[in-house]
Coordinates of C-alpha atoms and ligand atoms in Angstrom, one line a residue:
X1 CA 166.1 166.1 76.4
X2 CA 162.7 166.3 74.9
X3 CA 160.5 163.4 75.4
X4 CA 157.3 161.6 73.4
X5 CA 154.3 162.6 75.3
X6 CA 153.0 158.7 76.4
X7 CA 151.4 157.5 79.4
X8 CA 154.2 155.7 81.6
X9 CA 151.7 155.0 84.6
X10 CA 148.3 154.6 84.4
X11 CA 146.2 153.6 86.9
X12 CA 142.5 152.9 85.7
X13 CA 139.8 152.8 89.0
X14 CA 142.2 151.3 91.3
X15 CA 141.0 150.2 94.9
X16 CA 143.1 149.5 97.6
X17 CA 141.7 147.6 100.4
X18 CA 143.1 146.2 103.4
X19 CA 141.3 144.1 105.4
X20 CA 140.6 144.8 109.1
X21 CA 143.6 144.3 111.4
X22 CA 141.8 143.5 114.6
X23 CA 138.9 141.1 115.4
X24 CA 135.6 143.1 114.8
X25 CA 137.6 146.1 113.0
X26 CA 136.6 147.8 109.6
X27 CA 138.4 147.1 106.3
X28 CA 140.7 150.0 105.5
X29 CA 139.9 151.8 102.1
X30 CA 143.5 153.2 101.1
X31 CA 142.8 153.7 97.7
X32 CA 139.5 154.4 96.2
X33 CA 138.8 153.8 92.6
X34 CA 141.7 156.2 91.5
X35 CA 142.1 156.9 87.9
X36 CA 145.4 159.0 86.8
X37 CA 147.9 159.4 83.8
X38 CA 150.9 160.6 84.2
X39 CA 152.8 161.0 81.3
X40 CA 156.7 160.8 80.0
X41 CA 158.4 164.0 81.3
X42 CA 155.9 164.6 84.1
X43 CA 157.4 165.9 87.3
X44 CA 153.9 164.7 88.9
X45 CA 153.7 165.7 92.7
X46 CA 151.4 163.6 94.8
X47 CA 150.2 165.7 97.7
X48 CA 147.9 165.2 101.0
X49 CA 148.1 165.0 104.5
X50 CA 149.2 161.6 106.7
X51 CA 147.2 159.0 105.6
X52 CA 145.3 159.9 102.6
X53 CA 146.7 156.9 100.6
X54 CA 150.6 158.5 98.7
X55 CA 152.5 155.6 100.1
X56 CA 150.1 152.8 98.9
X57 CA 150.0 154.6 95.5
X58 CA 153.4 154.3 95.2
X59 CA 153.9 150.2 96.1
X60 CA 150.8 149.6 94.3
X61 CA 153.0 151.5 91.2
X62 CA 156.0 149.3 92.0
X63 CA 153.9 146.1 92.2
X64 CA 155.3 145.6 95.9
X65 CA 151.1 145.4 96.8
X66 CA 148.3 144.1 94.8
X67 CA 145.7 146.2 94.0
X68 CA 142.2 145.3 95.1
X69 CA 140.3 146.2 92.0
X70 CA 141.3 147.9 88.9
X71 CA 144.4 148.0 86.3
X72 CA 147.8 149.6 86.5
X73 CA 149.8 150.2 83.5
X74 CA 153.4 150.7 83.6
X75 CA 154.9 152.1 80.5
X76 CA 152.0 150.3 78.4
X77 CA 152.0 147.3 80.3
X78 CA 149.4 146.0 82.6
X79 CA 151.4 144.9 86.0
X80 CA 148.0 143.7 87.3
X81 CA 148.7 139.6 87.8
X82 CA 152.2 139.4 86.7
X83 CA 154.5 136.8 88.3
X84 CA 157.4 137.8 90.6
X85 CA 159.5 137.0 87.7
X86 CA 157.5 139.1 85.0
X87 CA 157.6 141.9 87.5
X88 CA 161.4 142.0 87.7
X89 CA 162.1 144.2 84.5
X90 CA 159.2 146.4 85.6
X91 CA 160.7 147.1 88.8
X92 CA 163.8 147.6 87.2
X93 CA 162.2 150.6 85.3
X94 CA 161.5 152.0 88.3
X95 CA 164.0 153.7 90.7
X96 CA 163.0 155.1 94.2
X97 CA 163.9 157.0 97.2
X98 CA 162.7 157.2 100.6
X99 CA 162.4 160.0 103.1
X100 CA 165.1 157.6 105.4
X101 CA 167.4 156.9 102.4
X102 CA 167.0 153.3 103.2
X103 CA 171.2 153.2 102.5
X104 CA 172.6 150.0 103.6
X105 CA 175.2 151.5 106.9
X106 CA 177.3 148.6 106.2
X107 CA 178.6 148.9 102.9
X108 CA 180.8 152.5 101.6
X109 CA 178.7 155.0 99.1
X110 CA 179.8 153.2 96.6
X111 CA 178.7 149.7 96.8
X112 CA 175.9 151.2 97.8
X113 CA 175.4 152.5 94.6
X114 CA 176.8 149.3 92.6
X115 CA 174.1 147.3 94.9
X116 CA 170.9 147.5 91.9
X117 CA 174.2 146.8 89.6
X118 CA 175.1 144.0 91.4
X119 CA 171.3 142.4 91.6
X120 CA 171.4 143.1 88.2
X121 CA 174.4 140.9 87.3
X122 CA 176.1 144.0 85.4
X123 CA 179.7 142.8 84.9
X124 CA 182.4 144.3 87.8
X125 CA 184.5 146.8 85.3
X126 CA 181.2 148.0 84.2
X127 CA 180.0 148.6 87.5
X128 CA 182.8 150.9 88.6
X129 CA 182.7 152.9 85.6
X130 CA 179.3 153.5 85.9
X131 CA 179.3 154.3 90.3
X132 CA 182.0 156.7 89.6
X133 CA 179.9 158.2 87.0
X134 CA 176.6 158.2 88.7
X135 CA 178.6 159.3 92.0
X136 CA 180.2 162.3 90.0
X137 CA 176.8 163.6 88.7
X138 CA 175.2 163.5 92.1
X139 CA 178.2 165.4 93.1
X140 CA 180.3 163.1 95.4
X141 CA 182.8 162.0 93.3
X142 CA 184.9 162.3 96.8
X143 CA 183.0 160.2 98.8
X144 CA 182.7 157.2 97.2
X145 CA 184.7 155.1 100.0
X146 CA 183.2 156.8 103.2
X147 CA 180.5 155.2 105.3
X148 CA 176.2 156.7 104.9
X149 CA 177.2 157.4 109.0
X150 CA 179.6 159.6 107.8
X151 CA 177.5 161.6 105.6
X152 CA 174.9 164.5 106.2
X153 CA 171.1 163.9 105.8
X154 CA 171.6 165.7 102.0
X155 CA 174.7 163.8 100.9
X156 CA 172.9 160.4 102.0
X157 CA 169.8 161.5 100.0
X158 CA 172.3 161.7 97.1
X159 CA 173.6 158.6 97.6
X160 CA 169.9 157.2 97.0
X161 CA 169.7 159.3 93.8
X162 CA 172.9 158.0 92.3
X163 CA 171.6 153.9 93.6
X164 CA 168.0 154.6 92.3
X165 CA 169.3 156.0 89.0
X166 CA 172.1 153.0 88.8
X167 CA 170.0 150.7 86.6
X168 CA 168.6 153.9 83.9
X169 CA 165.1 153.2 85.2
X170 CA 162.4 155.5 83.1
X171 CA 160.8 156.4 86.1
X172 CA 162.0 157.6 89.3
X173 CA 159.5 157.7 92.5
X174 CA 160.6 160.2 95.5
X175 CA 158.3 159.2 98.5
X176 CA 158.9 162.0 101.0
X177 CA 162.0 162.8 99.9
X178 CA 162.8 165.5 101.5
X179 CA 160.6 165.2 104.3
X180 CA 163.6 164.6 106.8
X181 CA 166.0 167.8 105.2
X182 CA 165.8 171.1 106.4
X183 CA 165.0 173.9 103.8
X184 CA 167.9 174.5 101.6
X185 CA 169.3 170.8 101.8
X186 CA 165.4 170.2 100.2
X187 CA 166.2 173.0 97.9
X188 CA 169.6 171.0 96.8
X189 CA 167.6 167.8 96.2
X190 CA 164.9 169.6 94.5
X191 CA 167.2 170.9 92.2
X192 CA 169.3 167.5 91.2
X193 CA 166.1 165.6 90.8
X194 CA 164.7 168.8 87.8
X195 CA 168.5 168.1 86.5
X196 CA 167.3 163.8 86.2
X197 CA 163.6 165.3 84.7
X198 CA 165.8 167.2 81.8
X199 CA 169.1 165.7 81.3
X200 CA 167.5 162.4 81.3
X201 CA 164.1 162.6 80.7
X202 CA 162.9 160.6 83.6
X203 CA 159.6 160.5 85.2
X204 CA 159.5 162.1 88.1
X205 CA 156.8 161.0 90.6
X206 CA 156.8 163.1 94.0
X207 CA 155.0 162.1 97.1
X208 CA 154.5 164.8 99.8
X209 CA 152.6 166.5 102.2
X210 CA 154.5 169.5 101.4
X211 CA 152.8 172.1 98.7
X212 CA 156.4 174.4 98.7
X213 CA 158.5 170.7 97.1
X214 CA 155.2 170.9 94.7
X215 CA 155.8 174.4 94.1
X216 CA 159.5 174.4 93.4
X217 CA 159.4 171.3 91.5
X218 CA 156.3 169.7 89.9
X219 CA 154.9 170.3 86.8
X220 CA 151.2 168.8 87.2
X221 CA 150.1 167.9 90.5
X222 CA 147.0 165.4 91.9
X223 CA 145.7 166.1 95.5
X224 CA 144.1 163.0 97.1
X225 CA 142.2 163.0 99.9
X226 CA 141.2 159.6 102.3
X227 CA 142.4 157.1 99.3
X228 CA 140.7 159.3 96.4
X229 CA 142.2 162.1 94.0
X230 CA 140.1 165.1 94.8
X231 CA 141.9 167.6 92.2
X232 CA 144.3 167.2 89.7
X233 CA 145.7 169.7 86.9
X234 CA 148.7 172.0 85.8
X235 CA 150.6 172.9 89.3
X236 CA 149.9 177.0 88.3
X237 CA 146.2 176.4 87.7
X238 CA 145.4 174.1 91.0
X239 CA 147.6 176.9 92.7
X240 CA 146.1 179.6 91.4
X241 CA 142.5 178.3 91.5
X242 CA 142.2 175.6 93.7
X243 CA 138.2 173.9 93.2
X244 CA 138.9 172.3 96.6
X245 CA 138.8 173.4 100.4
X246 CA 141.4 170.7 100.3
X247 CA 143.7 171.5 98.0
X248 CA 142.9 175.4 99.0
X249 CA 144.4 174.7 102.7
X250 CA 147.6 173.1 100.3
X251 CA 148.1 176.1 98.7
X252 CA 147.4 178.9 101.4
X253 CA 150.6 177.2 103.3
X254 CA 153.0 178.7 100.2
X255 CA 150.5 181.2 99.1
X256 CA 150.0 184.0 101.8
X257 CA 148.0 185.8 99.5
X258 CA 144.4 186.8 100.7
X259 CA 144.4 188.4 104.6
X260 CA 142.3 186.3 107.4
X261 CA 139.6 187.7 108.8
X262 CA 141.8 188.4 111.7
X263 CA 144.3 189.9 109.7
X264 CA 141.5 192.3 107.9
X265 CA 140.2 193.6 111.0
X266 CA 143.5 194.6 111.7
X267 CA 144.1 196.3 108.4
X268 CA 140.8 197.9 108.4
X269 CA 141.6 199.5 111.7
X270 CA 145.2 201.0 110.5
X271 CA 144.1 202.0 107.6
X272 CA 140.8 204.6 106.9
X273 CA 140.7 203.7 103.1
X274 CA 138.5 200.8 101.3
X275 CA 140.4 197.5 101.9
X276 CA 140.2 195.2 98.4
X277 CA 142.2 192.3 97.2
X278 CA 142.9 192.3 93.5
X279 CA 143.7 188.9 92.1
X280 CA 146.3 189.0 89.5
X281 CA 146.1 185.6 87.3
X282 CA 149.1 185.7 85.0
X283 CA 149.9 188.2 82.1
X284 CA 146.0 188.1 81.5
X285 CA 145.6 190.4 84.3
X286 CA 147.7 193.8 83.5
X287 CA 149.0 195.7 86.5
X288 CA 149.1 198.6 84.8
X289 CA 146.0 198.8 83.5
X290 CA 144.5 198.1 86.8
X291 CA 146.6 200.8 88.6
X292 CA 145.8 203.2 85.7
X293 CA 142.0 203.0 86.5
X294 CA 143.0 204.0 90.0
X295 CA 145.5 207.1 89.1
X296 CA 143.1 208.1 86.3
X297 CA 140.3 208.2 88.7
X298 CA 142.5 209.9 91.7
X299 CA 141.8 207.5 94.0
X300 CA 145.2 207.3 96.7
X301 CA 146.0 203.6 96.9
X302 CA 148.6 201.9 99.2
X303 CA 149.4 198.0 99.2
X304 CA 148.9 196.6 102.5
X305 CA 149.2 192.9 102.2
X306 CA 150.5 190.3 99.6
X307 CA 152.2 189.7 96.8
X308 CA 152.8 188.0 93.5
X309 CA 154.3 184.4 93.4
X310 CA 156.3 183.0 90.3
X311 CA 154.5 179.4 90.1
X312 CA 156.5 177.2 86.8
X313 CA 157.7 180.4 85.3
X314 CA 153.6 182.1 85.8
X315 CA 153.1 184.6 88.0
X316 CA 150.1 184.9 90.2
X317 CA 149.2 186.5 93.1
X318 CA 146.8 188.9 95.3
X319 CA 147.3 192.0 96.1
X320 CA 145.2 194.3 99.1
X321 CA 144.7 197.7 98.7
X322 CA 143.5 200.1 101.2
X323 CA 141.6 202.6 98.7
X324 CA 140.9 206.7 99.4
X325 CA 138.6 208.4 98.5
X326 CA 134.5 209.6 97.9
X327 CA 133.2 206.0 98.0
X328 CA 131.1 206.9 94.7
X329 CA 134.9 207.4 93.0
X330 CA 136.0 204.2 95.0
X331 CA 133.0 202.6 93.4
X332 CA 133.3 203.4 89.5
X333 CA 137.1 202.6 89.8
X334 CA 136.0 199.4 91.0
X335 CA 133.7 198.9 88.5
X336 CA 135.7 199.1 85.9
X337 CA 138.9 197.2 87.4
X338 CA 135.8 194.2 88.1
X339 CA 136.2 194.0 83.8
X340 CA 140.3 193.4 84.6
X341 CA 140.6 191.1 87.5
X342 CA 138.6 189.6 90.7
X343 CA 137.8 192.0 92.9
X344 CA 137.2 190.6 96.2
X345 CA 135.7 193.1 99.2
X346 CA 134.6 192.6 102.4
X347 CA 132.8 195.2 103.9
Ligands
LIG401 P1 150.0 158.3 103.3 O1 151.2 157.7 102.6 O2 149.2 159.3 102.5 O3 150.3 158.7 104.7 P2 149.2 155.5 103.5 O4 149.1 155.0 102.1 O5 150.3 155.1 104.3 O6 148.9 157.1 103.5 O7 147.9 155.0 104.2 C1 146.5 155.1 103.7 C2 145.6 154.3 104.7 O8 145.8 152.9 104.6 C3 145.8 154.7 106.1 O9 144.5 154.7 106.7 C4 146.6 153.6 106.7 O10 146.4 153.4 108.0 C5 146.1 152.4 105.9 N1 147.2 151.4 105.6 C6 148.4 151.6 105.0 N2 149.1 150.4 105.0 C7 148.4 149.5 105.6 C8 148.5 148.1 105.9 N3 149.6 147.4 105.5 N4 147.6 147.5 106.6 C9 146.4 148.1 106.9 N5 146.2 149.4 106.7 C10 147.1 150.1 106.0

């Protein structure tokens, strides 16, 4: 489904401020003066470490908090001092899910599901119809009268796709997910909520302290850091050139590309050629045009670390290279690759 590029949450210098919780304490800044569009279609990851402010972004989105200071638009309209009644439709726009699924244990899958329906006043027939549907896209058409006890950590998380999805909201806000799946259960999640982004063109907002769920699923991503958005761009060009030593230490936990000094000293003692790391940045930086320059200039070459990623279709990656032969040789093959790609060497 293609979608109308428009802003369907905007936040424009929002602060967040909680005042101090004991006697004598400091105010907490959770959010500070944060600015960010993300647009219809946007698979938009939020990413940072414990504290740095995701959660409050995301009930400051959904109007459960009041921002301190500055405006929030929600598909074009300013939330900022509604009424509890004005924010109802709003909210209603919005579907979430939560890293505990937040399922009620009482009630079967489906009423689970029908709940939003329910709060909703949606007539009964047309709740049913639309459970089972919502129940057979998520894939558990078969469960619908078992118990959330009953069900494994993934299936439960499914259940919360199908509920958050039961009133069509526009936008859909994952906060941690996956954070309580193990790897290929996060992979299966991953995967339904891309089906939601293109099937039905919803919004996808993804919190998480995890840069691989950014990596297999995001489109743009922001990185904030103690209540502010340090860096924020295209997923491929924050991974592949991070401006942060933030948002650096986010991508070297999926990107193992560059060797530690550690892991150099180790390399330069196995190996008795020149040790280099090539950067190759996309299809702007030929491989065999860089390997050419080394064959043409008989200079033996072995890769000894790394390897090239496939970030949103892109690829990217380093590559080190232990290098033989007369260091004069070494250094006009160099010279010339330096006009092809980054040459990085530490000697
Ligand atoms: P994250 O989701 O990135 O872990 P949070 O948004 O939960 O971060 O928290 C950001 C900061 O705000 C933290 O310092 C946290 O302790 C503080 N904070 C969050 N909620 C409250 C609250 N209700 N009262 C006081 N401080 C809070």
């Amino acid at each position: 489904m293609s979608v109308v590029p428009h802003a369907v949450v905007e936040l424009r210098g929002v602060s967040k401020v909680y005042p101090a919780t004991a006697k004598g304490g400091l105010p907490v800044v959770a959010i500070d003066d944060v600015s960010l569009t993300i647009e219809a279609g946007d698979v938009y990851g939020i990413i940072g470490y414990s504290g740095a402010g995701k959660s409050t972004l995301v009930r400051l989105v959904n109007a459960l908090e009041l921002s301190t200071s500055g405006q929030i638009l929600v598909n074009g309209t300013s939330i900022t001092g509604l009424s509890e009644r004005e924010l109802r439709p709003v909210r209603a726009g919005i579907g979430m899910i939560f890293q505990q699924f937040n399922l009620l244990n009482s009630r079967t899958v489906a009423a689970n599901v029908a709940y939003p329906l329910e709060v909703a006043r949606v007539p009964k027939a047309e709740r049913t119809a639309r459970v089972a549907e919502l129940l057979e896209f998520v894939g558990l058409g078969d469960k619908a009268k078992a118990y959330p006890d009953q069900l494994s950590g993934g299936q439960k998380q499914r259940v919360g796709i199908a509920r958050a999805l039961a009133t069509s909201p526009s936008i859909l806000l994952a906060d941690e997910a996956t954070s309580a799946l193990d790897p290929e259960t996060t992979h299966e999640v991953l995967t339904l909520l891309k089906r939601i982004n293109q099937e039905f063109g919803v919004t996808i907002i993804v919190i998480t302290h995890e840069m691989d769920v950014i990596q297999t699923i995001a489109t743009k991503v922001a990185v904030m850091d103690q209540g502010r958005v340090i860096e924020r761009g295209d997923v491929f060009d924050v991974f592949s050139n991070p401006q942060h030593a933030a948002s650096a230490r986010f991508v070297s936990t999926v990107v193992k590309g560059v060797p530690s000094a550690a892991e150099l000293e180790t390399l330069q003692a196995r190996h008795a050629g020149r040790i280099v790391t090539l950067t190759f940045r996309d299809e702007a930086v030929d491989q065999t045009a860089v390997f050419g320059e080394l064959t043409r200039a008989q200079v033996a070459f072995e890769v000894v670390y790394g390897g090239i990623h496939e970030i949103q279709g892109r690829p990217f990656g380093h590559l080190t290279l232990s290098l033989l032969a007369d260091d004069a040789v070494v250094d006009s093959a160099l010279t010339r690759i330096r006009t092809l790609t980054t040459v990085t060497e530490v000697r």
